[in-house]
Amino acid sequence: DTAVSQTPKYLVTQMGNDKSIKCEQNLGHDTMYWYKQDSKKFLKIMFSYNNKELIINETVPNRFSPKSPDKAHLNLHINSLELGDSAVYFCASSPGGQHSGNTIYFGEGSWLTVV
Amino acid sequence: DQQVKQNSPSLSVQEGRISILNCDYTNSMFDYFLWYKKYPAEGPTFLISISSIKDKNEDGRFTVFLNKSAKHLSLHIVPSQPGDSAVYFCAASHYNTDKLIFGTGTRLQVFP
């Protein structure tokens, strides 16, 4: 019974395409996140939403647009994909903010390869 | 500017011995620290955390030590088991920004 699930797990697509990654959490958490792990293994936050409201936007290109239809879902849409977007994208959730001492639960990751 | 650094990309330890993973940080505003464990093709899972008001937190075989003056924390695993083989990420946050900053990870291999 997966707590944070994201789809697809693997995605290979051509430059210039538009793609979406979906994320759902069944933990009843208020806060959801998107993290990116690049080729150098840096794991960095991209976005944070609390109850469908954008809290953190970490200088991400506006080709990346998160959408939260409800607090259990946070989808990531990427327009005009570039080679440098190739990375692993992790969705995550927590009961409150990241600094409230709450554990953050991560999804299994979505491996995006842009060719 | 990498505010959280794990300078050892890998560590190899014999089963039953102690594993010590190190993490350094540069931002003195950080006041909450966490360790995450990650297996291949899976997301990171929370392992243990420590607040800056403490210098030690223990949970079973896992202990995290915090040295604020040196801006250094470490994770001790004893005794190490083959199932501990994974990548370990150190992370830090501070109240004002409410976001986690991760290190680049240390790959631990525990061999029989």
CSV table of C-alpha atoms in Angstrom, one decimal:
chain,number,residue,atom,x,y,z
A,1,ASP,CA,0.0,0.0,0.0
A,2,THR,CA,2.2,2.8,-1.3
A,3,ALA,CA,2.1,6.0,0.7
A,4,VAL,CA,3.5,8.4,-2.0
A,5,SER,CA,3.1,7.1,-5.5
A,6,GLN,CA,4.2,8.7,-8.7
A,7,THR,CA,3.9,7.8,-12.3
A,8,PRO,CA,5.5,7.1,-14.7
A,9,LYS,CA,8.5,5.6,-13.1
A,10,TYR,CA,10.5,5.8,-16.4
A,11,LEU,CA,10.0,8.2,-19.2
A,12,VAL,CA,12.1,8.7,-22.3
A,13,THR,CA,11.1,11.5,-24.5
A,14,GLN,CA,12.4,13.8,-27.2
A,15,MET,CA,13.5,17.4,-26.8
A,16,GLY,CA,10.8,19.9,-27.2
A,17,ASN,CA,8.0,17.6,-26.0
A,18,ASP,CA,5.7,18.4,-23.1
A,19,LYS,CA,5.3,15.8,-20.4
A,20,SER,CA,3.7,15.3,-17.0
A,21,ILE,CA,4.5,13.3,-13.9
A,22,LYS,CA,1.7,12.6,-11.5
A,23,CYS,CA,1.9,12.2,-7.8
A,24,GLU,CA,-0.5,11.1,-5.1
A,25,GLN,CA,-0.2,10.6,-1.4
A,26,ASN,CA,-2.6,8.6,0.8
A,27,LEU,CA,-1.2,9.7,4.1
A,28,GLY,CA,-3.5,12.7,4.7
A,29,HIS,CA,-0.5,15.1,4.7
A,30,ASP,CA,-1.0,18.8,4.1
A,31,THR,CA,2.3,19.4,2.4
A,32,MET,CA,3.7,18.0,-0.9
A,33,TYR,CA,7.0,18.6,-2.7
A,34,TRP,CA,8.8,18.0,-5.9
A,35,TYR,CA,12.6,17.3,-5.7
A,36,LYS,CA,15.0,16.9,-8.5
A,37,GLN,CA,18.1,14.7,-8.4
A,38,ASP,CA,20.5,15.6,-11.2
A,39,SER,CA,23.4,13.7,-12.7
A,40,LYS,CA,25.7,14.9,-10.0
A,41,LYS,CA,23.4,13.3,-7.4
A,42,PHE,CA,22.4,16.7,-5.9
A,43,LEU,CA,18.9,16.3,-4.4
A,44,LYS,CA,17.2,19.7,-4.5
A,45,ILE,CA,13.8,21.0,-3.8
A,46,MET,CA,11.8,22.5,-6.7
A,47,PHE,CA,8.4,23.2,-5.3
A,48,SER,CA,6.4,22.9,-2.1
A,49,TYR,CA,2.7,23.1,-1.7
A,50,ASN,CA,0.7,23.3,1.5
A,51,ASN,CA,-3.0,22.6,1.1
A,52,LYS,CA,-2.9,23.3,-2.6
A,53,GLU,CA,-1.1,26.6,-2.1
A,54,LEU,CA,2.4,27.2,-3.5
A,55,ILE,CA,4.8,27.8,-0.6
A,56,ILE,CA,8.3,27.3,-2.2
A,57,ASN,CA,9.4,27.9,-5.8
A,58,GLU,CA,13.1,27.4,-6.0
A,59,THR,CA,14.1,29.4,-9.0
A,60,VAL,CA,12.8,26.7,-11.3
A,61,PRO,CA,12.4,27.6,-15.1
A,62,ASN,CA,8.8,28.5,-15.8
A,63,ARG,CA,8.7,25.5,-18.2
A,64,PHE,CA,8.0,23.6,-15.0
A,65,SER,CA,4.5,24.1,-13.7
A,66,PRO,CA,3.2,22.2,-10.7
A,67,LYS,CA,-0.5,21.7,-10.3
A,68,SER,CA,-2.3,20.7,-7.1
A,69,PRO,CA,-5.9,19.8,-7.7
A,70,ASP,CA,-6.3,18.8,-4.1
A,71,LYS,CA,-4.0,18.3,-1.2
A,72,ALA,CA,-3.5,14.6,-2.0
A,73,HIS,CA,-2.2,15.3,-5.5
A,74,LEU,CA,0.7,17.3,-6.9
A,75,ASN,CA,1.5,16.9,-10.5
A,76,LEU,CA,4.5,18.3,-12.4
A,77,HIS,CA,4.1,19.4,-16.0
A,78,ILE,CA,7.2,20.2,-18.0
A,79,ASN,CA,6.9,22.1,-21.3
A,80,SER,CA,9.5,22.2,-24.1
A,81,LEU,CA,11.7,19.6,-22.6
A,82,GLU,CA,15.5,20.1,-22.8
A,83,LEU,CA,18.4,17.7,-22.5
A,84,GLY,CA,19.3,19.2,-19.1
A,85,ASP,CA,15.9,18.2,-17.7
A,86,SER,CA,17.1,14.6,-17.7
A,87,ALA,CA,17.1,13.7,-14.0
A,88,VAL,CA,15.2,11.7,-11.4
A,89,TYR,CA,12.2,13.6,-10.0
A,90,PHE,CA,11.0,12.7,-6.5
A,91,CYS,CA,7.6,13.6,-5.2
A,92,ALA,CA,7.3,13.8,-1.4
A,93,SER,CA,4.9,14.7,1.4
A,94,SER,CA,4.9,15.6,5.1
A,95,PRO,CA,2.3,16.4,7.7
A,96,GLY,CA,3.5,20.0,8.0
A,97,GLY,CA,6.3,22.1,6.8
A,98,GLN,CA,9.8,20.7,6.3
A,99,HIS,CA,11.1,22.3,9.3
A,100,SER,CA,8.3,21.3,11.7
A,101,GLY,CA,10.3,18.2,12.6
A,102,ASN,CA,8.0,16.1,10.6
A,103,THR,CA,9.2,13.2,8.5
A,104,ILE,CA,9.2,13.7,4.8
A,105,TYR,CA,8.0,10.7,2.8
A,106,PHE,CA,9.4,10.3,-0.7
A,107,GLY,CA,7.9,8.5,-3.7
A,108,GLU,CA,10.0,6.1,-5.6
A,109,GLY,CA,11.1,8.6,-8.2
A,110,SER,CA,10.5,9.2,-11.9
A,111,TRP,CA,13.5,8.7,-14.2
A,112,LEU,CA,13.2,11.2,-17.0
A,113,THR,CA,15.5,11.0,-20.0
A,114,VAL,CA,15.3,13.6,-22.7
A,115,VAL,CA,16.9,12.6,-26.0
B,1,ASP,CA,27.3,26.8,-3.1
B,2,GLN,CA,26.9,23.5,-1.4
B,3,GLN,CA,25.8,24.2,2.2
B,4,VAL,CA,25.7,20.5,3.2
B,5,LYS,CA,28.7,18.4,2.2
B,6,GLN,CA,29.4,14.7,2.4
B,7,ASN,CA,33.0,14.5,1.4
B,8,SER,CA,33.2,10.7,1.3
B,9,PRO,CA,31.3,9.4,-1.8
B,10,SER,CA,31.7,5.8,-0.6
B,11,LEU,CA,32.5,3.7,2.4
B,12,SER,CA,33.1,0.0,2.8
B,13,VAL,CA,32.7,-1.8,6.1
B,14,GLN,CA,32.8,-5.3,7.3
B,15,GLU,CA,29.6,-6.8,8.7
B,16,GLY,CA,29.4,-6.4,12.5
B,17,ARG,CA,31.8,-3.4,12.6
B,18,ILE,CA,30.8,0.2,13.0
B,19,SER,CA,30.0,2.4,10.1
B,20,ILE,CA,30.6,6.1,10.5
B,21,LEU,CA,29.2,8.5,7.9
B,22,ASN,CA,30.1,12.1,8.1
B,23,CYS,CA,28.5,15.4,7.1
B,24,ASP,CA,29.6,19.0,7.3
B,25,TYR,CA,27.6,22.1,6.9
B,26,THR,CA,28.4,25.7,6.4
B,27,ASN,CA,25.2,27.6,7.4
B,28,SER,CA,25.2,28.3,11.1
B,29,MET,CA,21.4,29.0,10.9
B,30,PHE,CA,20.7,25.3,10.3
B,31,ASP,CA,18.9,23.9,13.4
B,32,TYR,CA,17.5,20.6,12.3
B,33,PHE,CA,19.4,17.7,10.7
B,34,LEU,CA,18.2,14.4,9.2
B,35,TRP,CA,19.7,11.3,7.7
B,36,TYR,CA,17.9,9.5,4.8
B,37,LYS,CA,18.7,6.1,3.4
B,38,LYS,CA,18.2,5.3,-0.3
B,39,TYR,CA,18.2,2.0,-2.1
B,40,PRO,CA,18.6,1.8,-5.9
B,41,ALA,CA,15.4,2.6,-7.8
B,42,GLU,CA,13.7,3.7,-4.6
B,43,GLY,CA,13.0,7.1,-3.0
B,44,PRO,CA,14.9,8.2,0.1
B,45,THR,CA,13.5,7.0,3.4
B,46,PHE,CA,13.8,8.8,6.7
B,47,LEU,CA,16.3,7.2,9.1
B,48,ILE,CA,17.0,9.5,12.1
B,49,SER,CA,17.0,13.2,12.9
B,50,ILE,CA,18.5,15.6,15.5
B,51,SER,CA,17.6,19.1,16.7
B,52,SER,CA,20.4,21.6,17.3
B,53,ILE,CA,19.5,21.7,21.0
B,54,LYS,CA,20.9,18.2,21.3
B,55,ASP,CA,24.2,16.7,20.5
B,56,LYS,CA,23.2,13.0,20.3
B,57,ASN,CA,20.1,11.0,19.3
B,58,GLU,CA,20.0,7.3,19.3
B,59,ASP,CA,17.5,4.9,17.7
B,60,GLY,CA,18.5,1.2,17.9
B,61,ARG,CA,21.6,0.6,15.9
B,62,PHE,CA,21.7,4.2,14.6
B,63,THR,CA,23.1,7.2,16.5
B,64,VAL,CA,23.5,10.7,15.2
B,65,PHE,CA,26.0,13.0,16.7
B,66,LEU,CA,26.0,16.8,16.3
B,67,ASN,CA,29.0,19.1,16.9
B,68,LYS,CA,27.7,22.6,16.4
B,69,SER,CA,31.0,24.3,16.9
B,70,ALA,CA,32.6,22.3,14.2
B,71,LYS,CA,29.4,22.3,12.0
B,72,HIS,CA,29.7,18.6,11.7
B,73,LEU,CA,27.4,15.7,12.2
B,74,SER,CA,27.9,12.0,11.9
B,75,LEU,CA,25.8,8.8,11.7
B,76,HIS,CA,27.0,5.7,13.5
B,77,ILE,CA,25.6,2.3,12.6
B,78,VAL,CA,26.6,-0.5,14.9
B,79,PRO,CA,26.7,-3.3,14.3
B,80,SER,CA,26.6,-2.9,10.5
B,81,GLN,CA,24.6,-5.4,8.5
B,82,PRO,CA,24.6,-6.2,4.8
B,83,GLY,CA,21.1,-4.8,4.6
B,84,ASP,CA,22.5,-1.4,5.6
B,85,SER,CA,24.2,-1.2,2.2
B,86,ALA,CA,22.6,1.9,0.5
B,87,VAL,CA,23.3,5.5,-0.2
B,88,TYR,CA,22.9,7.8,2.9
B,89,PHE,CA,22.0,11.4,2.6
B,90,CYS,CA,22.5,14.0,5.2
B,91,ALA,CA,20.0,16.9,5.2
B,92,ALA,CA,19.6,20.2,7.1
B,93,SER,CA,17.0,22.9,7.5
B,94,HIS,CA,16.5,26.1,9.4
B,95,TYR,CA,13.2,27.7,10.6
B,96,ASN,CA,13.4,30.8,8.4
B,97,THR,CA,13.4,29.0,5.1
B,98,ASP,CA,11.5,25.8,5.9
B,99,LYS,CA,13.3,23.7,3.3
B,100,LEU,CA,15.7,20.8,3.4
B,101,ILE,CA,19.1,21.1,2.0
B,102,PHE,CA,20.6,17.7,1.1
B,103,GLY,CA,24.2,16.5,0.8
B,104,THR,CA,25.3,14.5,-2.2
B,105,GLY,CA,25.2,11.2,-0.4
B,106,THR,CA,27.7,8.5,0.7
B,107,ARG,CA,27.4,5.0,-0.6
B,108,LEU,CA,27.8,2.5,2.2
B,109,GLN,CA,28.7,-1.1,1.4
B,110,VAL,CA,28.7,-3.7,4.2
B,111,PHE,CA,30.4,-6.9,3.2
B,112,PRO,CA,30.2,-10.2,5.0
